Amino acid sequence: MSTVVWSENASPDLSFTEVSGGREVGLVPVGAVEQHGPHLPVGADTIIATAMCERASELTGAPVLPAITLGVSFGHGTELPGTLSLTPALLAGIVEQYVHWAALSGLRRLLFVNGHMGNTAALNTATDRIRLERRDVRVGAVDWWTCDDQVLTAMMADAADAHANCAETSVLLAMRPDLVHLDRMRDADDEDRTAGLVFRYTATELSRNGVTGKPSLATAELGEQLWKLAAEGIAARVRSGRTEEPPLP
């Protein structure tokens, strides 16, 4: 199948009530614009989440809605340049608006595919409210690195608080090698200092350069493997989501 990109279609082709009876699952990439160490672009999370959704669309024909490009990046602080952030409440509100407007076109099942750990709380808050107030829609959220057990293992292999690490850098090398600074990647490794901490700290209080993990070990081959596995995991959720109903009526 070819990728179905919402913004590239004409209005008559986006009436999902007629096409699927409202059972099609739309994919919404949710990313961030934030520092990703000295070697990765600040839009890494959005680039990855979008590419994951597009490959899943190739496998299923599910529409990919425009990415939510800004996320909640408070954890990166203000010292490292390049970061742009929404408040958690604003991100939650944007998610709710996506659901409202997509439903008007008959797309009443949405899976938000998250590319940034800092978005999780806002996504949970938004989908929690939607499941209470909108019984006519189905919503879910998933982090791309949890869509497959092998991907999750690789993501956490060099750092529990992973950021711009081996796995993430590998995926970017596969997707957009032109945006990865190879000369900086080799010396960008930094350790995870979060073990045993009671309180939470911003990136510059935990990392010397915004990295947590070992990007020096990254390869495009590993990235392609992780990309394929994660996209297949997302595609499996789309297929299940098209027929899923609540376990109890």
PDB file of N, CA and C in Angstrom, residues 7-44:
ATOM      1  N   SER A   7      -3.105  15.465   4.887  1.00  0.00           N
ATOM      2  CA  SER A   7      -3.026  16.791   4.277  1.00  0.00           C
ATOM      3  C   SER A   7      -2.798  16.781   2.780  1.00  0.00           C
ATOM      4  N   GLU A   8      -2.515  15.616   2.203  1.00  0.00           N
ATOM      5  CA  GLU A   8      -2.297  15.527   0.762  1.00  0.00           C
ATOM      6  C   GLU A   8      -3.548  15.051   0.015  1.00  0.00           C
ATOM      7  N   ASN A   9      -4.641  14.816   0.746  1.00  0.00           N
ATOM      8  CA  ASN A   9      -5.879  14.348   0.140  1.00  0.00           C
ATOM      9  C   ASN A   9      -6.867  15.490  -0.033  1.00  0.00           C
ATOM     10  N   ALA A  10      -7.745  15.341  -0.991  1.00  0.00           N
ATOM     11  CA  ALA A  10      -8.835  16.303  -1.190  1.00  0.00           C
ATOM     12  C   ALA A  10      -9.974  15.985  -0.229  1.00  0.00           C
ATOM     13  N   SER A  11     -10.782  16.976   0.039  1.00  0.00           N
ATOM     14  CA  SER A  11     -11.864  16.838   1.013  1.00  0.00           C
ATOM     15  C   SER A  11     -12.772  15.631   0.773  1.00  0.00           C
ATOM     16  N   PRO A  12     -13.238  15.369  -0.468  1.00  0.00           N
ATOM     17  CA  PRO A  12     -14.148  14.233  -0.659  1.00  0.00           C
ATOM     18  C   PRO A  12     -13.523  12.882  -0.318  1.00  0.00           C
ATOM     19  N   ASP A  13     -12.194  12.821  -0.299  1.00  0.00           N
ATOM     20  CA  ASP A  13     -11.505  11.554  -0.012  1.00  0.00           C
ATOM     21  C   ASP A  13     -11.264  11.347   1.475  1.00  0.00           C
ATOM     22  N   LEU A  14     -11.787  12.253   2.289  1.00  0.00           N
ATOM     23  CA  LEU A  14     -11.568  12.158   3.732  1.00  0.00           C
ATOM     24  C   LEU A  14     -12.889  12.006   4.491  1.00  0.00           C
ATOM     25  N   SER A  15     -13.841  11.315   3.875  1.00  0.00           N
ATOM     26  CA  SER A  15     -15.111  11.013   4.539  1.00  0.00           C
ATOM     27  C   SER A  15     -15.067   9.572   5.010  1.00  0.00           C
ATOM     28  N   PHE A  16     -14.632   9.367   6.229  1.00  0.00           N
ATOM     29  CA  PHE A  16     -14.369   8.014   6.702  1.00  0.00           C
ATOM     30  C   PHE A  16     -15.622   7.268   7.151  1.00  0.00           C
ATOM     31  N   THR A  17     -16.714   7.976   7.335  1.00  0.00           N
ATOM     32  CA  THR A  17     -17.968   7.288   7.648  1.00  0.00           C
ATOM     33  C   THR A  17     -18.400   6.441   6.453  1.00  0.00           C
ATOM     34  N   GLU A  18     -18.273   7.004   5.261  1.00  0.00           N
ATOM     35  CA  GLU A  18     -18.657   6.281   4.052  1.00  0.00           C
ATOM     36  C   GLU A  18     -17.682   5.150   3.745  1.00  0.00           C
ATOM     37  N   VAL A  19     -16.414   5.367   3.978  1.00  0.00           N
ATOM     38  CA  VAL A  19     -15.394   4.383   3.607  1.00  0.00           C
ATOM     39  C   VAL A  19     -15.374   3.202   4.560  1.00  0.00           C
ATOM     40  N   SER A  20     -15.410   3.464   5.870  1.00  0.00           N
ATOM     41  CA  SER A  20     -15.172   2.389   6.835  1.00  0.00           C
ATOM     42  C   SER A  20     -16.234   2.297   7.922  1.00  0.00           C
ATOM     43  N   GLY A  21     -17.308   3.065   7.774  1.00  0.00           N
ATOM     44  CA  GLY A  21     -18.320   3.060   8.821  1.00  0.00           C
ATOM     45  C   GLY A  21     -17.814   3.632  10.123  1.00  0.00           C
ATOM     46  N   GLY A  22     -16.794   4.498  10.045  1.00  0.00           N
ATOM     47  CA  GLY A  22     -16.245   5.110  11.251  1.00  0.00           C
ATOM     48  C   GLY A  22     -15.278   4.232  12.004  1.00  0.00           C
ATOM     49  N   ARG A  23     -14.858   3.100  11.407  1.00  0.00           N
ATOM     50  CA  ARG A  23     -13.986   2.168  12.108  1.00  0.00           C
ATOM     51  C   ARG A  23     -12.511   2.285  11.712  1.00  0.00           C
ATOM     52  N   GLU A  24     -12.189   3.149  10.778  1.00  0.00           N
ATOM     53  CA  GLU A  24     -10.787   3.330  10.420  1.00  0.00           C
ATOM     54  C   GLU A  24     -10.026   3.943  11.605  1.00  0.00           C
ATOM     55  N   VAL A  25      -8.763   3.597  11.720  1.00  0.00           N
ATOM     56  CA  VAL A  25      -7.898   4.114  12.784  1.00  0.00           C
ATOM     57  C   VAL A  25      -6.941   5.133  12.179  1.00  0.00           C
ATOM     58  N   GLY A  26      -7.005   6.360  12.645  1.00  0.00           N
ATOM     59  CA  GLY A  26      -6.075   7.388  12.209  1.00  0.00           C
ATOM     60  C   GLY A  26      -4.854   7.437  13.105  1.00  0.00           C
ATOM     61  N   LEU A  27      -3.709   7.729  12.510  1.00  0.00           N
ATOM     62  CA  LEU A  27      -2.456   7.811  13.248  1.00  0.00           C
ATOM     63  C   LEU A  27      -2.028   9.269  13.377  1.00  0.00           C
ATOM     64  N   VAL A  28      -1.735   9.685  14.595  1.00  0.00           N
ATOM     65  CA  VAL A  28      -1.280  11.053  14.833  1.00  0.00           C
ATOM     66  C   VAL A  28       0.116  11.019  15.446  1.00  0.00           C
ATOM     67  N   PRO A  29       1.141  11.395  14.698  1.00  0.00           N
ATOM     68  CA  PRO A  29       2.482  11.486  15.293  1.00  0.00           C
ATOM     69  C   PRO A  29       2.536  12.646  16.289  1.00  0.00           C
ATOM     70  N   VAL A  30       3.132  12.386  17.442  1.00  0.00           N
ATOM     71  CA  VAL A  30       3.291  13.430  18.459  1.00  0.00           C
ATOM     72  C   VAL A  30       4.782  13.514  18.788  1.00  0.00           C
ATOM     73  N   GLY A  31       5.380  14.643  18.495  1.00  0.00           N
ATOM     74  CA  GLY A  31       6.812  14.769  18.671  1.00  0.00           C
ATOM     75  C   GLY A  31       7.204  15.873  19.629  1.00  0.00           C
ATOM     76  N   ALA A  32       8.316  16.510  19.328  1.00  0.00           N
ATOM     77  CA  ALA A  32       8.836  17.603  20.146  1.00  0.00           C
ATOM     78  C   ALA A  32       9.886  18.332  19.331  1.00  0.00           C
ATOM     79  N   VAL A  33      10.184  19.540  19.759  1.00  0.00           N
ATOM     80  CA  VAL A  33      11.321  20.295  19.222  1.00  0.00           C
ATOM     81  C   VAL A  33      12.163  20.669  20.428  1.00  0.00           C
ATOM     82  N   GLU A  34      13.265  19.956  20.590  1.00  0.00           N
ATOM     83  CA  GLU A  34      14.093  20.131  21.789  1.00  0.00           C
ATOM     84  C   GLU A  34      15.517  19.690  21.491  1.00  0.00           C
ATOM     85  N   GLN A  35      16.430  20.162  22.307  1.00  0.00           N
ATOM     86  CA  GLN A  35      17.827  19.781  22.120  1.00  0.00           C
ATOM     87  C   GLN A  35      17.964  18.267  22.128  1.00  0.00           C
ATOM     88  N   HIS A  36      18.780  17.761  21.223  1.00  0.00           N
ATOM     89  CA  HIS A  36      19.064  16.330  21.162  1.00  0.00           C
ATOM     90  C   HIS A  36      20.568  16.106  21.104  1.00  0.00           C
ATOM     91  N   GLY A  37      21.248  16.749  22.054  1.00  0.00           N
ATOM     92  CA  GLY A  37      22.691  16.614  22.072  1.00  0.00           C
ATOM     93  C   GLY A  37      23.337  17.378  20.929  1.00  0.00           C
ATOM     94  N   PRO A  38      24.640  17.215  20.761  1.00  0.00           N
ATOM     95  CA  PRO A  38      25.343  17.971  19.725  1.00  0.00           C
ATOM     96  C   PRO A  38      25.202  17.381  18.331  1.00  0.00           C
ATOM     97  N   HIS A  39      24.610  16.172  18.210  1.00  0.00           N
ATOM     98  CA  HIS A  39      24.684  15.437  16.946  1.00  0.00           C
ATOM     99  C   HIS A  39      23.355  15.215  16.234  1.00  0.00           C
ATOM    100  N   LEU A  40      22.223  15.416  16.927  1.00  0.00           N
ATOM    101  CA  LEU A  40      20.921  15.160  16.306  1.00  0.00           C
ATOM    102  C   LEU A  40      20.117  16.450  16.163  1.00  0.00           C
ATOM    103  N   PRO A  41      19.206  16.506  15.188  1.00  0.00           N
ATOM    104  CA  PRO A  41      18.385  17.700  15.000  1.00  0.00           C
ATOM    105  C   PRO A  41      17.384  17.868  16.139  1.00  0.00           C
ATOM    106  N   VAL A  42      17.009  19.094  16.419  1.00  0.00           N
ATOM    107  CA  VAL A  42      16.075  19.356  17.511  1.00  0.00           C
ATOM    108  C   VAL A  42      14.688  18.792  17.213  1.00  0.00           C
ATOM    109  N   GLY A  43      14.397  18.547  15.953  1.00  0.00           N
ATOM    110  CA  GLY A  43      13.111  17.957  15.590  1.00  0.00           C
ATOM    111  C   GLY A  43      13.115  16.441  15.536  1.00  0.00           C
ATOM    112  N   ALA A  44      14.096  15.806  16.144  1.00  0.00           N
ATOM    113  CA  ALA A  44      14.254  14.352  16.044  1.00  0.00           C
ATOM    114  C   ALA A  44      12.992  13.587  16.418  1.00  0.00           C
TER     115      ALA A  44
END
